CSV table of C-alpha atoms in Angstrom, one decimal:
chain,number,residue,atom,x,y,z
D,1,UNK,CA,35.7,17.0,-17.0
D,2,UNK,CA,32.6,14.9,-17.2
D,3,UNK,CA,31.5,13.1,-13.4
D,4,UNK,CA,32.6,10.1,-12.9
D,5,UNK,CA,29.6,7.0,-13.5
D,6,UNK,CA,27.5,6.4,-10.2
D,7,UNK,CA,28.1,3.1,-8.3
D,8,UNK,CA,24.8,1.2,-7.9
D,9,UNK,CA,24.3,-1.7,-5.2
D,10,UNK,CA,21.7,-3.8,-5.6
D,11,UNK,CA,20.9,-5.4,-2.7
D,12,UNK,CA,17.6,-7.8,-2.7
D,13,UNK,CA,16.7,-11.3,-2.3
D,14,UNK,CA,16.4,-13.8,-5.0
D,15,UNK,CA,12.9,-13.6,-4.8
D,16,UNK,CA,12.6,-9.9,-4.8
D,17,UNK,CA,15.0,-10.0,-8.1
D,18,UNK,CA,12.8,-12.9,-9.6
D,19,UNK,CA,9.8,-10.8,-8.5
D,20,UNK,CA,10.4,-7.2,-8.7
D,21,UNK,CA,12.9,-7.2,-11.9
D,22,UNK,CA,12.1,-8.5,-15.4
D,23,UNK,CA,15.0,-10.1,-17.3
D,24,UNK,CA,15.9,-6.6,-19.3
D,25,UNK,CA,15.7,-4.5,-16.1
D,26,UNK,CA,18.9,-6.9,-15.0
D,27,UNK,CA,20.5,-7.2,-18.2
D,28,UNK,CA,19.7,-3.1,-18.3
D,29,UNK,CA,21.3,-2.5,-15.1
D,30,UNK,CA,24.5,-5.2,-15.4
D,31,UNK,CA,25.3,-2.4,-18.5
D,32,UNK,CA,25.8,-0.3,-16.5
D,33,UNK,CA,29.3,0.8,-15.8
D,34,UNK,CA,29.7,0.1,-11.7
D,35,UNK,CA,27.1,-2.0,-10.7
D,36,UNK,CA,27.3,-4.9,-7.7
D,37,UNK,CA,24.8,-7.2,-6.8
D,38,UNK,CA,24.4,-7.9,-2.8
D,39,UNK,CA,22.0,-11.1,-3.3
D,40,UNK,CA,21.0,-11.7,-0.6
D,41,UNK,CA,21.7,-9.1,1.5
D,42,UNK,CA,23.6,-9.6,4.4
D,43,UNK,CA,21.5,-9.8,7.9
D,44,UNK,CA,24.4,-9.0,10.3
D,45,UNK,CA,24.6,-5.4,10.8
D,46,UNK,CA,29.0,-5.4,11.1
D,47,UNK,CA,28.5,-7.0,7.6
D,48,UNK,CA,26.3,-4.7,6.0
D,49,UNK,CA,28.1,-1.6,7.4
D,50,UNK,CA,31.3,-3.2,6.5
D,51,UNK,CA,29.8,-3.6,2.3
D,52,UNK,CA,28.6,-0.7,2.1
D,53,UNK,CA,31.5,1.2,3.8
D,54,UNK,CA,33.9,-1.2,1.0
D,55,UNK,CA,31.7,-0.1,-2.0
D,56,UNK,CA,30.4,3.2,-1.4
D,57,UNK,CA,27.9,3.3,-3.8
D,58,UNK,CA,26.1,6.4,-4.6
D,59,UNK,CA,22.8,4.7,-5.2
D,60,UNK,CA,20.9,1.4,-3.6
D,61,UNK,CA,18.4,-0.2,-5.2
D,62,UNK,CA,16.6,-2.1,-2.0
D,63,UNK,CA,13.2,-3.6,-1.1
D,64,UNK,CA,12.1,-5.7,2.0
D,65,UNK,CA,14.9,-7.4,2.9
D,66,UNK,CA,17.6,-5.1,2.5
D,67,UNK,CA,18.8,-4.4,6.1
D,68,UNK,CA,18.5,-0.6,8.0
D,69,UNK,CA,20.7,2.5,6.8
D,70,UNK,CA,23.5,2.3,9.5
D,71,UNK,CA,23.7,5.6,10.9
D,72,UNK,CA,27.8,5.8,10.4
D,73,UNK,CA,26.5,7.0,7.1
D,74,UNK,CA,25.8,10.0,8.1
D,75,UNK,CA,29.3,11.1,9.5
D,76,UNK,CA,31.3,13.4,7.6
D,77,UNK,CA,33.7,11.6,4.9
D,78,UNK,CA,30.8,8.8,4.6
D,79,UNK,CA,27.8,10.6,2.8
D,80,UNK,CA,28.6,8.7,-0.6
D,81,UNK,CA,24.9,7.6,-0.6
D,82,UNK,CA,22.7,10.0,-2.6
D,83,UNK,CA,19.3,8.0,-3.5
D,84,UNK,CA,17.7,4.8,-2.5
D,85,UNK,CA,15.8,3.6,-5.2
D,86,UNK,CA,12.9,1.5,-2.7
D,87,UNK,CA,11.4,-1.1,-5.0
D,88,UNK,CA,8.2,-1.5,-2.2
D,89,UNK,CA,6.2,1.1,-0.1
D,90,UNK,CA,6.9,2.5,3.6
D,91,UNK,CA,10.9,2.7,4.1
D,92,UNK,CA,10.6,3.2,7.6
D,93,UNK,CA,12.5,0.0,8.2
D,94,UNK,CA,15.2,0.5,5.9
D,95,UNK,CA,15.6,4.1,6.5
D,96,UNK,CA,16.1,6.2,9.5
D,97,UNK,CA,14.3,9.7,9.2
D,98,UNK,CA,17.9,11.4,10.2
D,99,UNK,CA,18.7,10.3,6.3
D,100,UNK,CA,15.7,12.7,5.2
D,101,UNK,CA,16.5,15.2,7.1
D,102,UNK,CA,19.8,15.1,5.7
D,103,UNK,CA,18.5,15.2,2.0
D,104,UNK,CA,19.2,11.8,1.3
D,105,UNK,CA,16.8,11.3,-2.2
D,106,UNK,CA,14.1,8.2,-1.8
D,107,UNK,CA,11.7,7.0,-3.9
D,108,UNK,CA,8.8,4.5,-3.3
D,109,UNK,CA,6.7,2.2,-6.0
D,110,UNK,CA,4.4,5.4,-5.9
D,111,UNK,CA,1.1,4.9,-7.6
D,112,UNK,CA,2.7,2.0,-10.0
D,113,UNK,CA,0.7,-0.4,-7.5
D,114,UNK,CA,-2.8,1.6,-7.6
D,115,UNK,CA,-4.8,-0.5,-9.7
D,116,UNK,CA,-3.9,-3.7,-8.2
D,117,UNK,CA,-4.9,-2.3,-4.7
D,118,UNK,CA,-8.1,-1.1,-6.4
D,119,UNK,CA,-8.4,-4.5,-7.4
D,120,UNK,CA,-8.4,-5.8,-4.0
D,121,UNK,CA,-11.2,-3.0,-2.8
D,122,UNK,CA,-13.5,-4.8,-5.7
D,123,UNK,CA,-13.1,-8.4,-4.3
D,124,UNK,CA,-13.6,-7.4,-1.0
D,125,UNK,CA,-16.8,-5.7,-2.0
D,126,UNK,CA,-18.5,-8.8,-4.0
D,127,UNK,CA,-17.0,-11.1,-1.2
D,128,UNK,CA,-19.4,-8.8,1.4
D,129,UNK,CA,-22.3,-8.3,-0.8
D,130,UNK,CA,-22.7,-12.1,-1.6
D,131,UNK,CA,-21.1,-13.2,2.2
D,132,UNK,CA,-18.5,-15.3,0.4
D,133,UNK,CA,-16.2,-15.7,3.7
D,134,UNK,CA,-19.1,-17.2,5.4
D,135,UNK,CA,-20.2,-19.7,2.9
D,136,UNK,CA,-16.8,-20.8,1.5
D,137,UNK,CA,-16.2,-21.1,5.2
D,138,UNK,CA,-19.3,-23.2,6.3
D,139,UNK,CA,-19.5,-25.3,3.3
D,140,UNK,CA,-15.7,-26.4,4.0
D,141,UNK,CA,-15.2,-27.2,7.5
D,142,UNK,CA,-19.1,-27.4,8.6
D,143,UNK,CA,-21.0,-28.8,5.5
D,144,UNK,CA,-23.2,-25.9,5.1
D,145,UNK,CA,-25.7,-25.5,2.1
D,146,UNK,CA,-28.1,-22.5,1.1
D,147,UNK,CA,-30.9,-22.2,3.3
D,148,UNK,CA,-33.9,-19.8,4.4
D,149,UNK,CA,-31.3,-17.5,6.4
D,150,UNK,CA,-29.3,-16.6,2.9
D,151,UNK,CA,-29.4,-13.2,2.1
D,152,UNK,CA,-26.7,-12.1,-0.9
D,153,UNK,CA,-26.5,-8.4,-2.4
D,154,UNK,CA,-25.4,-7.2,-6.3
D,155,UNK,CA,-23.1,-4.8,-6.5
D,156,UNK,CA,-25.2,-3.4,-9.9
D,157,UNK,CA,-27.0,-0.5,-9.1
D,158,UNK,CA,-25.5,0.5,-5.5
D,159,UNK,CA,-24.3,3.8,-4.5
D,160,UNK,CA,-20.4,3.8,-3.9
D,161,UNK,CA,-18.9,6.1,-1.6
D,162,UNK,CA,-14.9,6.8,-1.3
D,163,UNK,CA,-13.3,8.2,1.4
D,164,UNK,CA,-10.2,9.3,-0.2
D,165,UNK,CA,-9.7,9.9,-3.9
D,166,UNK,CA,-5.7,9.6,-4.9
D,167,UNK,CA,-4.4,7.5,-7.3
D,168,UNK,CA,-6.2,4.3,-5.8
D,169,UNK,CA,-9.7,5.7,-5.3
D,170,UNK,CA,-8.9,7.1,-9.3
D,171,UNK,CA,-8.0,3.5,-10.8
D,172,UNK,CA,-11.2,1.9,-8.7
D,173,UNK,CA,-13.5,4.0,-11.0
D,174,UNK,CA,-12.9,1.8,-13.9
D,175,UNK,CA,-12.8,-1.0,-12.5
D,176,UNK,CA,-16.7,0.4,-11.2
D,177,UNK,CA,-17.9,1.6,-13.9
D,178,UNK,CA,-19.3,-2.3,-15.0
D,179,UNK,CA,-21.5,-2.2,-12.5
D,180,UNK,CA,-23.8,0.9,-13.1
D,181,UNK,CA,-22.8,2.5,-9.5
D,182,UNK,CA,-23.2,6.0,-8.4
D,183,UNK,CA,-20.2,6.8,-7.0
D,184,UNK,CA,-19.3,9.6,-4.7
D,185,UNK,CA,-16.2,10.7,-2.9
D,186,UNK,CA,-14.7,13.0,0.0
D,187,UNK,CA,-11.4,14.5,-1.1
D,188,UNK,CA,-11.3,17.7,0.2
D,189,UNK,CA,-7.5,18.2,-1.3
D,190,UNK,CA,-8.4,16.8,-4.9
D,191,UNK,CA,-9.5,19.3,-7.5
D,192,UNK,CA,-13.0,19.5,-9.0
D,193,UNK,CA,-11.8,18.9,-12.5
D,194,UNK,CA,-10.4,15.2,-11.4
D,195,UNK,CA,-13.7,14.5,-9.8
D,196,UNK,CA,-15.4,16.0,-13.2
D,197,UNK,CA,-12.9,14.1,-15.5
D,198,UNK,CA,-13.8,10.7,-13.6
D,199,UNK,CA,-17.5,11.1,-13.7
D,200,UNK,CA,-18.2,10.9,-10.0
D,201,UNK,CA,-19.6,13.4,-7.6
D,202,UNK,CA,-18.4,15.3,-4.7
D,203,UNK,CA,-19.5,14.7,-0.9
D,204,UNK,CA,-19.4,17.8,1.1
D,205,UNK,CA,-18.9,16.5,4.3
D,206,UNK,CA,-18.4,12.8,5.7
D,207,UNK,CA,-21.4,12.6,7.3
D,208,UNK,CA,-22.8,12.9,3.2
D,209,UNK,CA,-20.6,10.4,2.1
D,210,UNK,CA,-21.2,7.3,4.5
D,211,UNK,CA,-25.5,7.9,5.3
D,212,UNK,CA,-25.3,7.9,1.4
D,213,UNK,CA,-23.3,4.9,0.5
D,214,UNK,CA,-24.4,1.3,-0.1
D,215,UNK,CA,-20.7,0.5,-0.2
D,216,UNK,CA,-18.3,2.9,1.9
D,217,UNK,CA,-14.5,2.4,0.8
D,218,UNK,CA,-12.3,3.7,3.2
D,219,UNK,CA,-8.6,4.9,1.1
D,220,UNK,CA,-8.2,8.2,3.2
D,221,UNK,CA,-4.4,8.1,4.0
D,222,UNK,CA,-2.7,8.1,7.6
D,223,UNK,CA,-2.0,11.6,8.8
D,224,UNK,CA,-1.9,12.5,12.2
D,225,UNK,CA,-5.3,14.4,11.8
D,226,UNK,CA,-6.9,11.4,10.9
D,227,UNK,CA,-6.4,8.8,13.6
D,228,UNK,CA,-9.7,7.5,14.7
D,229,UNK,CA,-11.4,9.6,12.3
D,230,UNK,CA,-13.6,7.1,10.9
D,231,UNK,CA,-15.5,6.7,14.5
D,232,UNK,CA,-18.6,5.2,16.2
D,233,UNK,CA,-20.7,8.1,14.4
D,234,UNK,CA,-19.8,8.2,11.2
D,235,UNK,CA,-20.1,4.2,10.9
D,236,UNK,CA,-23.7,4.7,12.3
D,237,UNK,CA,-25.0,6.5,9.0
D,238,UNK,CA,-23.9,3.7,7.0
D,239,UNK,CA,-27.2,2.3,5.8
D,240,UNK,CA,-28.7,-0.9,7.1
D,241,UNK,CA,-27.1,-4.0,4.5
D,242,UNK,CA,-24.3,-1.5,4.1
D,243,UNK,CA,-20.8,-3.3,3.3
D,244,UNK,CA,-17.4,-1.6,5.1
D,245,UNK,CA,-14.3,-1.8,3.2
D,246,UNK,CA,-11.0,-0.4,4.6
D,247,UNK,CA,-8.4,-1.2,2.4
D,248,UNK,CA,-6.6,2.3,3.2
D,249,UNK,CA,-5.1,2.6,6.6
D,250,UNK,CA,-5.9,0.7,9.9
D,251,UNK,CA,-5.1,3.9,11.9
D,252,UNK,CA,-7.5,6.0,10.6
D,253,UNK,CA,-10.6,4.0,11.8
D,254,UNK,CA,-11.7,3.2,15.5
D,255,UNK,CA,-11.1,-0.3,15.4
D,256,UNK,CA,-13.5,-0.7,18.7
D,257,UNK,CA,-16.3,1.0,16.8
D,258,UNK,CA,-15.7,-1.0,13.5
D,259,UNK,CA,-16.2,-4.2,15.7
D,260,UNK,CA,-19.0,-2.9,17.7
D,261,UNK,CA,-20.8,-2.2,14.2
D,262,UNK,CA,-19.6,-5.9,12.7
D,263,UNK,CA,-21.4,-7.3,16.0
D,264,UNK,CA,-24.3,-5.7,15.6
D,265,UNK,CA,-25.1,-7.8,12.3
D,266,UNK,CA,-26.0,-4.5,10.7
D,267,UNK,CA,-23.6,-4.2,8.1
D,268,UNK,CA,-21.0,-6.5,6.5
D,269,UNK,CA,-17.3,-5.6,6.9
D,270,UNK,CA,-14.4,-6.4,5.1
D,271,UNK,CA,-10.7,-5.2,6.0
D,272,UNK,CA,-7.2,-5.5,4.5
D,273,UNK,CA,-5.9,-3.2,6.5
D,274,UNK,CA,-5.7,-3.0,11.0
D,275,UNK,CA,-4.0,-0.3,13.6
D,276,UNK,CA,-1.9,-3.8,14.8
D,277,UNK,CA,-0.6,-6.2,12.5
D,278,UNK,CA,-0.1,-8.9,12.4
D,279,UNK,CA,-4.1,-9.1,13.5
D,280,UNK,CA,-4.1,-10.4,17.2
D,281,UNK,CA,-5.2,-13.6,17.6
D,282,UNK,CA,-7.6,-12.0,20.2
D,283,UNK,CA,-8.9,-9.3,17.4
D,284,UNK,CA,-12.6,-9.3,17.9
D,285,UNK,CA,-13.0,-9.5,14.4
D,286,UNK,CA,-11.7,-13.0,14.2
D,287,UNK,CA,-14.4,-15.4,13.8
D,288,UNK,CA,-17.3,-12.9,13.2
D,289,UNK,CA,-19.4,-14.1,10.3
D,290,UNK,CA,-20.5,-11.3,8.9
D,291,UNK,CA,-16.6,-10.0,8.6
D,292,UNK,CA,-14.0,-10.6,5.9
D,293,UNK,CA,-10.6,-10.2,6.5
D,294,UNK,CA,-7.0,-10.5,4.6
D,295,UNK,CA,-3.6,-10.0,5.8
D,296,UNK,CA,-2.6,-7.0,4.3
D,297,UNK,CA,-2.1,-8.3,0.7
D,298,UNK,CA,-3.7,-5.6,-1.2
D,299,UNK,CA,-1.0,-4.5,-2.8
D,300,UNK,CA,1.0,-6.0,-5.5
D,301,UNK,CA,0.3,-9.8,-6.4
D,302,UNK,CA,3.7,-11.8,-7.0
D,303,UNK,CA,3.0,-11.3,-10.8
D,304,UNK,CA,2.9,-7.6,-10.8
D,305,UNK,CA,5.6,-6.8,-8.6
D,306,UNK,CA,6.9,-6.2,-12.1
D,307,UNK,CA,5.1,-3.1,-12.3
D,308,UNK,CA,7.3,-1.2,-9.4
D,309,UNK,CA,10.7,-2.8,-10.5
D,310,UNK,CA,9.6,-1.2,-13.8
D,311,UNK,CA,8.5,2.0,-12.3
D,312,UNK,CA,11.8,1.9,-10.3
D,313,UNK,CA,14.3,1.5,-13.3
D,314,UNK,CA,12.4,4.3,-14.9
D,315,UNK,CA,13.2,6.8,-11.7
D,316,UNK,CA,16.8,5.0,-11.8
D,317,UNK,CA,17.0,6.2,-15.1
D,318,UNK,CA,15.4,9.9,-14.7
D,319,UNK,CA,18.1,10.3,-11.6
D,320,UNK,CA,21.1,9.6,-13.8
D,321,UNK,CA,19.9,11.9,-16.4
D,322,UNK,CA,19.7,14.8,-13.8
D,323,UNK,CA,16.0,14.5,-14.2
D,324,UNK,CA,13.3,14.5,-11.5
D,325,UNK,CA,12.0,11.8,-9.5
D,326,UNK,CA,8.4,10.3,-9.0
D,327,UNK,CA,7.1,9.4,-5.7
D,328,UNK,CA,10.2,10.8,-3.9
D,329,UNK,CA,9.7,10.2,-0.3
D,330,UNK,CA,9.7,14.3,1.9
D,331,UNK,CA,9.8,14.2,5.6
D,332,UNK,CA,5.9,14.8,5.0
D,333,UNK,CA,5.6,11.6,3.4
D,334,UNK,CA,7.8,9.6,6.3
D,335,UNK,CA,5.9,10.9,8.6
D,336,UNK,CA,2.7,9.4,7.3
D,337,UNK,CA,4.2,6.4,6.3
D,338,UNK,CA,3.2,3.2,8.4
């Protein structure tokens, strides 16, 4: 007797359909044999327990919107979910870590989004080197021209240092490459024959990596371990006319020592990424000239949300072959999730 077709509930907003899911992903799915769409999803908790409770589906495609896992789920006779198929990053919202620990399968847009977040890293760089945020700034509010205080910086010739070397620190390379940079990276998990592969070279320590980069890119992930790590004296090897760049995690700097080092005028900073966000309106780093900030938009632009919702189909389609997912989500990886 063959098993009976999964049931699939899609449950997004329109956007996150227009955005995340290309006309044949939706005609793909809508082929499918037991497929509802929950658009948009419903924001009263009663309602959403009450759908899902009606449908039972064995698999949720979901994204930002979709509301929390109710936790009724996880009483005997209503375990029908098996996977949550997460079209965006961190699921902590949508998914209690009881569900993990209970073997529920989830999977996350993974690396599909690396190059666009390595992207980012570059524009944040040339904004820093050639004080962009300062004189778009001045010349629009303040009428501001070039004068005897400018000082810009090239990016052509500069050493490069990552801290961290996954998937994002991998696709920056490229992207690098242009500019005739020595690059360097600490990655104490990542094998020598990546870093040989890519061309770059290995720092031993941190305290190598920053007192020899012109441009320090922070990518190091968020463990426990390595809150604060990135402190008051580790920033104070970065070279004078150094540029900062923390497009990684906010956690895993000292925020206070980041600040301290933007006032001093010694370096320029640039950050995607903060410990709190939103950014508090009281963030020293508001308002500092020599600092460039963004509100976490480093990951996928609108137009390449595409490039998860086709990631996601394609681990949609390896789970109802049997097959194994990418980017599944281990209590490891919940844990370090922000």
């Amino acid at each position: 007797m063959t098993e009976p077709e999964p049931r699939i509930l899609v449950c997004l907003t329109e956007i996150e359909c227009d955005d995340f899911l290309k006309a044949s992903d939706r005609e793909w799915l809508n082929s499918l044999p037991h497929v509802r769409w929950l658009v948009p999803p419903p924001q009263d908790e009663a309602a959403w327990t009450a759908k899902l409770l009606e449908f039972r589906p064995e698999i949720l495609i979901a994204a930002w919107k979709t509301p929390t896992l109710p936790v009724v789920l996880l009483e005997e006779g209503s375990r029908f979910l098996k996977y949550v198929c997460y079209l965006p990053g961190s699921v902590r919202k949508l998914v209690p870590r009881a569900f993990i620990e209970s073997g529920l399968q989830v999977t996350t847009w993974g690396s599909s989004i690396s190059r666009t977040i390595s992207e980012c890293a570059l524009l944040l760089t040339l904004m820093s080197l050639r004080r962009a945020s300062h004189w778009a700034l001045g010349m629009h509010r303040e009428g501001k021209w070039k004068d005897d205080s400018l000082v810009t910086q090239s990016l052509f010739g500069r050493r490069v240092g990552l801290h961290g070397f996954g998937a994002i620190g991998q696709a920056l390379i490229p992207l690098l490459q242009p500019f005739g940079v020595s690059i360097s990276a600490f990655s104490p998990s990542v094998p020598d024959d990546v870093f040989a592969s890519c061309g770059i070279a290995r720092a031993d320590t941190l305290e190598e990596l920053f007192a020899g980069s012109d441009v320090l890119i922070e990518l190091a992930p968020y463990t426990p371990k390595n809150r604060h790590l990135v402190g008051k004296k580790l920033l104070s090897l970065l070279p004078d006319g150094a540029v900062f760049v923390n497009v990684g995690r906010g956690a895993v700097t000292d925020e206070e020592a980041v600040a301290e080092l933007a006032q001093s005028g010694r370096v320029q900073v640039a950050l995607d990424v903060y410990e709190k966000e939103p950014l508090p309106l009281d963030s020293p780093f508001r308002g500092m000239e020599n600092v460039t900030l963004l509100p976490h938009i480093s990951g996928p632009t609108r137009d390449r949300r595409c490039d998860a919702g086709a990631f996601a189909m394609q681990n949609l389609k390896h789970y109802l072959a049997g097959e194994p997912l990418e980017s599944s989500v281990s209590l490891d990886v919940y844990d370090r999730a922000s």
